[in-house]
CSV table of C-alpha atoms in Angstrom, one decimal:
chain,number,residue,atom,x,y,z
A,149,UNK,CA,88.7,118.2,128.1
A,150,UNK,CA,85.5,117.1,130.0
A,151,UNK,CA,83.1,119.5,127.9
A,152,UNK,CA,84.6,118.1,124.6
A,153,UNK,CA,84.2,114.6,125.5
A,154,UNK,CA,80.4,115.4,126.3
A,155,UNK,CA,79.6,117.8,123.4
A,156,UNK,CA,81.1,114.9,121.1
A,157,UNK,CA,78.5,112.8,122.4
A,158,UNK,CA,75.7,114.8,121.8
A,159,UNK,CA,77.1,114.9,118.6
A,160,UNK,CA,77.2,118.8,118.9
A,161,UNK,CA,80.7,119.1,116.4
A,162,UNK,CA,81.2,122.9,116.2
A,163,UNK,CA,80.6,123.3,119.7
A,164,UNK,CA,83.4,120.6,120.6
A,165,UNK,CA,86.0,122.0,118.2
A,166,UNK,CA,85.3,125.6,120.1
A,167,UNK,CA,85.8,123.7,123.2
A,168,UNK,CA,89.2,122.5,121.6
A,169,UNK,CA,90.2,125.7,120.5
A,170,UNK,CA,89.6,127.0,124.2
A,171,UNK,CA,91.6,124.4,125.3
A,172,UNK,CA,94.8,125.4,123.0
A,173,UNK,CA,94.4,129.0,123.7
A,174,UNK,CA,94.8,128.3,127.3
A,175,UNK,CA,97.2,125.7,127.5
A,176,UNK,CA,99.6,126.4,124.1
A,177,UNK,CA,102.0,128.8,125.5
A,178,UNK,CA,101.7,127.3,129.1
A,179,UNK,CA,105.0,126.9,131.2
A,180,UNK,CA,104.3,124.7,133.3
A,181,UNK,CA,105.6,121.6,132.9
A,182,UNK,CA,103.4,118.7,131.0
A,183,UNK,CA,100.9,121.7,130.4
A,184,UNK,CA,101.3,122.1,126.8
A,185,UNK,CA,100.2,118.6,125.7
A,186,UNK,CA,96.9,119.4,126.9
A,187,UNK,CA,97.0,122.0,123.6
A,188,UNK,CA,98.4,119.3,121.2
A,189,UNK,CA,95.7,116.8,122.3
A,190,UNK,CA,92.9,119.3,122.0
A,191,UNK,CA,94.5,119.7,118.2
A,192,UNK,CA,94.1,116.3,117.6
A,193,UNK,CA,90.7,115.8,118.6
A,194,UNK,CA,90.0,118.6,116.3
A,195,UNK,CA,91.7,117.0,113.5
A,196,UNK,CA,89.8,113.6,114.4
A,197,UNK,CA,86.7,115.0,114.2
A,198,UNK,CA,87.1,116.8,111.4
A,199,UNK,CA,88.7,113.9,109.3
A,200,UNK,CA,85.5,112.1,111.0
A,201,UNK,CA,83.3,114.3,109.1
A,202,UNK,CA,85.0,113.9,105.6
A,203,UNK,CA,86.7,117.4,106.3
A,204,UNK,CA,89.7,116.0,105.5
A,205,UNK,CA,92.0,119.5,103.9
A,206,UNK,CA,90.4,120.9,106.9
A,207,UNK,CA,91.9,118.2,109.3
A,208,UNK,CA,95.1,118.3,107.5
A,209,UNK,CA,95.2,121.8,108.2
A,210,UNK,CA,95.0,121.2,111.9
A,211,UNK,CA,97.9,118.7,111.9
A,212,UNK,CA,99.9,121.1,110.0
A,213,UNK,CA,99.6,123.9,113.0
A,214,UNK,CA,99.9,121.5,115.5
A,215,UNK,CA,103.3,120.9,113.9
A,216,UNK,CA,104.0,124.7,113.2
A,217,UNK,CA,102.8,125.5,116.5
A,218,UNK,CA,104.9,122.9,118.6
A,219,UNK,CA,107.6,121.3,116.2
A,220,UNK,CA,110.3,123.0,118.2
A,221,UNK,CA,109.3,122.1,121.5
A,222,UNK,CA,111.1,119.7,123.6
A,223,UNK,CA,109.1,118.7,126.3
A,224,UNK,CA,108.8,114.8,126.0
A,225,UNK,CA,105.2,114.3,126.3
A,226,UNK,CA,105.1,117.2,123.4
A,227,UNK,CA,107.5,115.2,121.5
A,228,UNK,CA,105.9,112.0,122.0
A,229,UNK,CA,102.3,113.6,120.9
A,230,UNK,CA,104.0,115.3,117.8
A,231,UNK,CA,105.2,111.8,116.9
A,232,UNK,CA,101.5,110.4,116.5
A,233,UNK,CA,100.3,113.7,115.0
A,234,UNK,CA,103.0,112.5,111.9
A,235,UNK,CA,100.8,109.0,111.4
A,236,UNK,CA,97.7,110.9,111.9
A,237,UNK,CA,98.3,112.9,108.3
A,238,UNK,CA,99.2,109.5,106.7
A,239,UNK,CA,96.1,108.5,108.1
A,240,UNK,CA,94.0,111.6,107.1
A,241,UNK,CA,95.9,111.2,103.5
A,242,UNK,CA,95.1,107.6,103.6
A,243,UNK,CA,90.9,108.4,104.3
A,244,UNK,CA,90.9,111.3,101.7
A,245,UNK,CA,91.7,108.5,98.9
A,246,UNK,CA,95.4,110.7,98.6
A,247,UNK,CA,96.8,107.0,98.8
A,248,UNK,CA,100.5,107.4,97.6
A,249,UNK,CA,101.2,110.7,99.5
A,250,UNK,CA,99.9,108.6,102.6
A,251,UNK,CA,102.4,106.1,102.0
A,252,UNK,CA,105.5,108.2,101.3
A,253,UNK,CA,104.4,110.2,104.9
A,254,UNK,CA,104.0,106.7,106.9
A,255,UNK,CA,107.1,105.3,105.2
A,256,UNK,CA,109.0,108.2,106.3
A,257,UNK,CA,108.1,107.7,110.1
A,258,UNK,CA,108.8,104.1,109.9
A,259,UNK,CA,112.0,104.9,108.1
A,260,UNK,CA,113.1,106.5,111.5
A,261,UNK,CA,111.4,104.0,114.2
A,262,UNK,CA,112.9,100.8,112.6
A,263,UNK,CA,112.7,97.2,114.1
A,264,UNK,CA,112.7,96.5,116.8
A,265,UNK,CA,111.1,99.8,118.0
A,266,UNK,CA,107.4,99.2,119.3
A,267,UNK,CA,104.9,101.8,120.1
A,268,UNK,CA,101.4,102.2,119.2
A,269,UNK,CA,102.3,105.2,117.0
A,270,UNK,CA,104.4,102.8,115.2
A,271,UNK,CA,101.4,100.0,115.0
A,272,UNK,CA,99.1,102.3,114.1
A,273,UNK,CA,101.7,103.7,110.9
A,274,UNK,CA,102.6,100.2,109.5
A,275,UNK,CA,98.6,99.2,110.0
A,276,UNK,CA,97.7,102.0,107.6
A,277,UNK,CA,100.2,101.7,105.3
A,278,UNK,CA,99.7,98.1,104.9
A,279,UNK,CA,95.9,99.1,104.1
A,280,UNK,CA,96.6,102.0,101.7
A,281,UNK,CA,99.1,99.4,99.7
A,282,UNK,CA,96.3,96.5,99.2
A,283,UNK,CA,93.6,99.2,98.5
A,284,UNK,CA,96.7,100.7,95.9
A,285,UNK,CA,96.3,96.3,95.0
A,286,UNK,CA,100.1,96.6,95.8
A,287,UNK,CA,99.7,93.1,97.0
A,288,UNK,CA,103.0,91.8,97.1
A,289,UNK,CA,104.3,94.8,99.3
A,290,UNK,CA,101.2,95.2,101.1
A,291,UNK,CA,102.0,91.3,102.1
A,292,UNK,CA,105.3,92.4,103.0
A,293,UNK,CA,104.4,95.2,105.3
A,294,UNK,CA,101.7,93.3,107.4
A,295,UNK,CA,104.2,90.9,107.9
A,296,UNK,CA,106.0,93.2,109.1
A,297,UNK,CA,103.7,94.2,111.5
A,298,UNK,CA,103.1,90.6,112.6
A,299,UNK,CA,106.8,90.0,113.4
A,300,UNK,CA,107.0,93.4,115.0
A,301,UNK,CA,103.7,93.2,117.1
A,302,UNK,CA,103.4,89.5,117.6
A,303,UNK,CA,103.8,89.4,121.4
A,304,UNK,CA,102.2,92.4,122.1
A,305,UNK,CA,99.6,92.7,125.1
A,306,UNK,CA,98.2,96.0,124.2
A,307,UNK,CA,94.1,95.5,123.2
A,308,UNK,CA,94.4,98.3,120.4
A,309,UNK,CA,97.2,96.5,118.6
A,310,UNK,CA,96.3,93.3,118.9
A,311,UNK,CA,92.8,94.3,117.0
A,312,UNK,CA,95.2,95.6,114.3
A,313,UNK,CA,97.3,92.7,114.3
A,314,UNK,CA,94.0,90.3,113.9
A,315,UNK,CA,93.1,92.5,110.9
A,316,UNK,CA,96.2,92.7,109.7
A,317,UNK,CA,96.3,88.9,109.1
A,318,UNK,CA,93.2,88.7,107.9
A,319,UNK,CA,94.2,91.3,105.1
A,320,UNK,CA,97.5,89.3,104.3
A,321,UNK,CA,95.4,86.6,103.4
A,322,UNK,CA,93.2,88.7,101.2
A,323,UNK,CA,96.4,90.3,99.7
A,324,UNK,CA,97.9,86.5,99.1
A,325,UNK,CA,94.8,85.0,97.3
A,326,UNK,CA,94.7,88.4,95.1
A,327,UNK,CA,98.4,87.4,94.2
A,328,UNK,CA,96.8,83.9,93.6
A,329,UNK,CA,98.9,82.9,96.4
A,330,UNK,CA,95.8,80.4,97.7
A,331,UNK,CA,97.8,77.8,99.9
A,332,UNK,CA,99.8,80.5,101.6
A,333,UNK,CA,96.6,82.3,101.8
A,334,UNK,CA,95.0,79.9,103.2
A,335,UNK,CA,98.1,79.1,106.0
A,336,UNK,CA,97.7,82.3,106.9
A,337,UNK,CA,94.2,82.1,108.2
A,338,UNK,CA,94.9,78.8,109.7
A,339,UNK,CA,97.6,81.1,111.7
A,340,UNK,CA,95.4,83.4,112.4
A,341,UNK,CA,92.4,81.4,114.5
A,342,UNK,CA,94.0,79.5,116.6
A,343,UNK,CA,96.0,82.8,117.8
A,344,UNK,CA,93.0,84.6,118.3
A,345,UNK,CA,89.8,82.2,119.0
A,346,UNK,CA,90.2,82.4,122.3
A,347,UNK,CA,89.7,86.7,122.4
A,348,UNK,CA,86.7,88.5,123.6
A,349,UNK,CA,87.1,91.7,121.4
A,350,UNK,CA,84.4,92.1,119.2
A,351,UNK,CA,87.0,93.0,116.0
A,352,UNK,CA,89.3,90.0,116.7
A,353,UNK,CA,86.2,87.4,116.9
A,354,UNK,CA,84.9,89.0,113.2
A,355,UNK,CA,88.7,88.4,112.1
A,356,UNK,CA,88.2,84.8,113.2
A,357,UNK,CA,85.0,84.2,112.2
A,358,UNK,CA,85.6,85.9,108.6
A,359,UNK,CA,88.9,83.6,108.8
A,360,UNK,CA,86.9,80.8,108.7
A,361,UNK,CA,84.0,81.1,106.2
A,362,UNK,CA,86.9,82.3,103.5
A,363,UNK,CA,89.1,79.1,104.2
A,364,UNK,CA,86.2,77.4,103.8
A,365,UNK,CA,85.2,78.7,100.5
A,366,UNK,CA,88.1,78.6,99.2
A,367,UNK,CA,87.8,74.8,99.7
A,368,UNK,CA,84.8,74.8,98.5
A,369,UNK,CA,86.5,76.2,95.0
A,370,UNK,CA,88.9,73.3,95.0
A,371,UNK,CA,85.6,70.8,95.4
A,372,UNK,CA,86.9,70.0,98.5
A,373,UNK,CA,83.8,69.4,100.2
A,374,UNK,CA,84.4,67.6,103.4
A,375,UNK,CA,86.6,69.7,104.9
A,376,UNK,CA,85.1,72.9,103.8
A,377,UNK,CA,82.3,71.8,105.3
A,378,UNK,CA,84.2,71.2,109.2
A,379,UNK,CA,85.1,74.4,108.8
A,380,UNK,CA,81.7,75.7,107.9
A,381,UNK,CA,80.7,73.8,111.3
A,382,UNK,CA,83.3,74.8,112.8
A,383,UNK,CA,82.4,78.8,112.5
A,384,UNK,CA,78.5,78.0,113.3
A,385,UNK,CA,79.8,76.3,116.3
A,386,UNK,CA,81.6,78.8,117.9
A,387,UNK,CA,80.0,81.5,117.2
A,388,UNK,CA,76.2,80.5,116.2
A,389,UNK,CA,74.8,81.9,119.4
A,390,UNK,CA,76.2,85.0,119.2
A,391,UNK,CA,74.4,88.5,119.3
A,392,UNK,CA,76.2,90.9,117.4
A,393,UNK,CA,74.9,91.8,114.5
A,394,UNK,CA,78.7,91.6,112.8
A,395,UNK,CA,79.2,88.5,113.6
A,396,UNK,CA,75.3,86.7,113.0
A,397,UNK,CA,75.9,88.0,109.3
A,398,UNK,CA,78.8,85.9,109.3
A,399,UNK,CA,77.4,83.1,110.5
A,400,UNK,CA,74.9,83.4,108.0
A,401,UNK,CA,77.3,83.4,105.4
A,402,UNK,CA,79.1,79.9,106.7
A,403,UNK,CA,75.5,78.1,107.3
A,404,UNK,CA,74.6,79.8,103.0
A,405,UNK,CA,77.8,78.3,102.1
A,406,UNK,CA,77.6,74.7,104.0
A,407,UNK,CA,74.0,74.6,102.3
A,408,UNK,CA,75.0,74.9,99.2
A,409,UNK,CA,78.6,73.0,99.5
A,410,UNK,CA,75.8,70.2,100.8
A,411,UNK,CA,73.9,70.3,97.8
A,412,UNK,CA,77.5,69.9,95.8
A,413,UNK,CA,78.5,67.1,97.9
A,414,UNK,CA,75.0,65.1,96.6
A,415,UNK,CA,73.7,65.9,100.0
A,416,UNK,CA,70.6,68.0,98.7
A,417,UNK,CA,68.1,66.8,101.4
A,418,UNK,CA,70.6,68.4,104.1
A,419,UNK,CA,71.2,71.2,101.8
A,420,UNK,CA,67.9,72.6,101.3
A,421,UNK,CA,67.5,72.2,105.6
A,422,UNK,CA,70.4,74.3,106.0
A,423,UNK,CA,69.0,76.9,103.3
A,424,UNK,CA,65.2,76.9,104.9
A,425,UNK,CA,67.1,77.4,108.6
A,426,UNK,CA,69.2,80.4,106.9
A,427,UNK,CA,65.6,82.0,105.7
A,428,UNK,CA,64.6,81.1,109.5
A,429,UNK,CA,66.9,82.5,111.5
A,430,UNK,CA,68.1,85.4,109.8
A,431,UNK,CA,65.7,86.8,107.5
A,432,UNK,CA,65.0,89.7,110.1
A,433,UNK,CA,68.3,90.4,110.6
A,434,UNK,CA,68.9,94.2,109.7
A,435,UNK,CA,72.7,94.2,109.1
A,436,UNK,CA,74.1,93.8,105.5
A,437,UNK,CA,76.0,91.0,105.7
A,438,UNK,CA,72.9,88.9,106.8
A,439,UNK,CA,70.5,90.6,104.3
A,440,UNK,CA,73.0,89.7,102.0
A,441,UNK,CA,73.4,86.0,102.9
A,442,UNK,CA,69.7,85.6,103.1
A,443,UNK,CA,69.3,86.8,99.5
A,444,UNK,CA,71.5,84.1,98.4
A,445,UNK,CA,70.0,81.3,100.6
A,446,UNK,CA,66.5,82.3,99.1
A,447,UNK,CA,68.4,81.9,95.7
A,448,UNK,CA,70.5,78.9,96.2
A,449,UNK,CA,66.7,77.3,97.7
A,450,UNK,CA,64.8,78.1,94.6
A,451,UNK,CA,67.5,77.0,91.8
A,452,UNK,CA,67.5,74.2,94.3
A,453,UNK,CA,63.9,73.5,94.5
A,454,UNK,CA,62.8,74.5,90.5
A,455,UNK,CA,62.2,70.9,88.5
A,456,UNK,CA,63.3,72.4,85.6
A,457,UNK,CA,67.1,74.0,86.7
């Protein structure tokens, strides 16, 4: 397993899924006990990678002999690895845009691990089917299913789920204000930060941080221009001095959208400051999200500073 972890990091691909296959030669028919999963696990890296590349029949075809190959067994840690290889396909179906059949495969394992079972197989099904519904813009079941995994996952201490869980609230709320939903929406990302400010993983402080700048435009919609505006202040001020590139482009975003809720407010003067530090600060950023918010700054400043708009 050593040789594939390092061929994948050299990015050599066809030499690590011949290091796989080495593996499952060696270890599928293996009798000695806890050998075999070794084989399964080298089949799932091989399926990974290969979904990875946008191979996806190819990586479906892999999950389907690791199921041919080891259905029968029952040696638990085979068992327990066949179990994940089931969400895997929904997953693979999910990433080759074959969203309905990816539904109908993850509903099927959730259909037999019902509440209150927990597992990370089971986080990671009810995560991806509550995607593959709100991209479907099934919106009032995808709402239903993150829920679902909020009740389910809630407590949880595991790092992996909670990043799901974090994202899984912050696509609720999407779902909600696509169902036009906007105060429930808008509760729901108020649940969201104080549950998770306090985190360290990168993915949970871009849920928050997103969390933020979308309450606050959606007060902004409503002309409510005070508060949008603390929470505008709010996002700069936790997480203005931050380095990732992720989460600078969101900050961006909140300082663009203060600047111009300013403006709104009759506050030009402090308006057009906010804009210029915008065009300061970030206009050599490199990530999209920044690019993106410094396009509108330097739009929102010139509508701003033209006599004749």
């Amino acid at each position: 397993m050593g040789l594939a972890i390092a061929l994948a990091r050299l990015g050599k691909n066809d030499e690590v899924i011949d290091a796989d296959r080495e593996i499952v030669s060696r270890f599928a028919s293996g009798q000695t006990p806890g050998i075999r999963r070794y084989a399964v696990d080298a089949l799932g890296d091989v399926s990974g990678l290969l979904s990875e590349l946008g191979r996806y029949d190819e990586a479906l075809a892999v999950l389907d002999e690791s199921t041919l190959r080891f259905g029968q067994d029952s040696e638990p840690e085979v068992v327990e690895r066949l179990e994940l290889v089931r969400v895997d396909r929904g997953v693979v179906l999910a990433k080759a845009g074959r969203l309905p059949e990816a539904v109908v495969v993850l509903d099927g394992f959730l259909a037999e691990h019902p509440p209150p079972q927990v597992s990370s197989a089971i986080a990671n099904a009810l995560h991806n089917k509550s995607l593959a519904l709100s991209d479907m813009k099934r919106f009032e079941q995808a709402v239903l299913s993150f829920e679902e995994f909020d009740q389910r996952f809630a407590e949880t201490g595991d790092e992996q789920i909670r990043v799901k869980l974090a994202t899984a609230l912050d696509m609720k709320a999407t779902a909600l204000s696509a169902l036009d939903e906007t105060d429930a929406a808008r509760a729901t990302y108020r649940d969201l930060v104080p549950r998770f400010e306090a985190a360290s993983e990168l993915p949970i402080r871009e849920s928050v941080v997103r969390a933020l700048v979308s309450e606050g435009l959606m007060l902004v919609a409503e002309r409510r221009y005070d508060p949008a505006l603390a929470v505008f202040e709010r996002a700069v001020r936790q997480f203005g001095d931050a380095e990732e590139p992720a989460l600078r482009g969101q900050v961006a975003w909140a300082r663009v959208l203060m600047g111009t809720a300013l403006v709104s407010a009759g506050r030009d003067a402090e308006g057009v400051e906010e804009l210029a530090l915008v065009l300061r600060t970030y206009s050599q950023d490199q990530d999209e999200i920044a690019r993106q918010a410094v396009a509108a700054a330097r739009e929102a400043l010139a509508d701003e500073l033209d006599p004749s708009s």
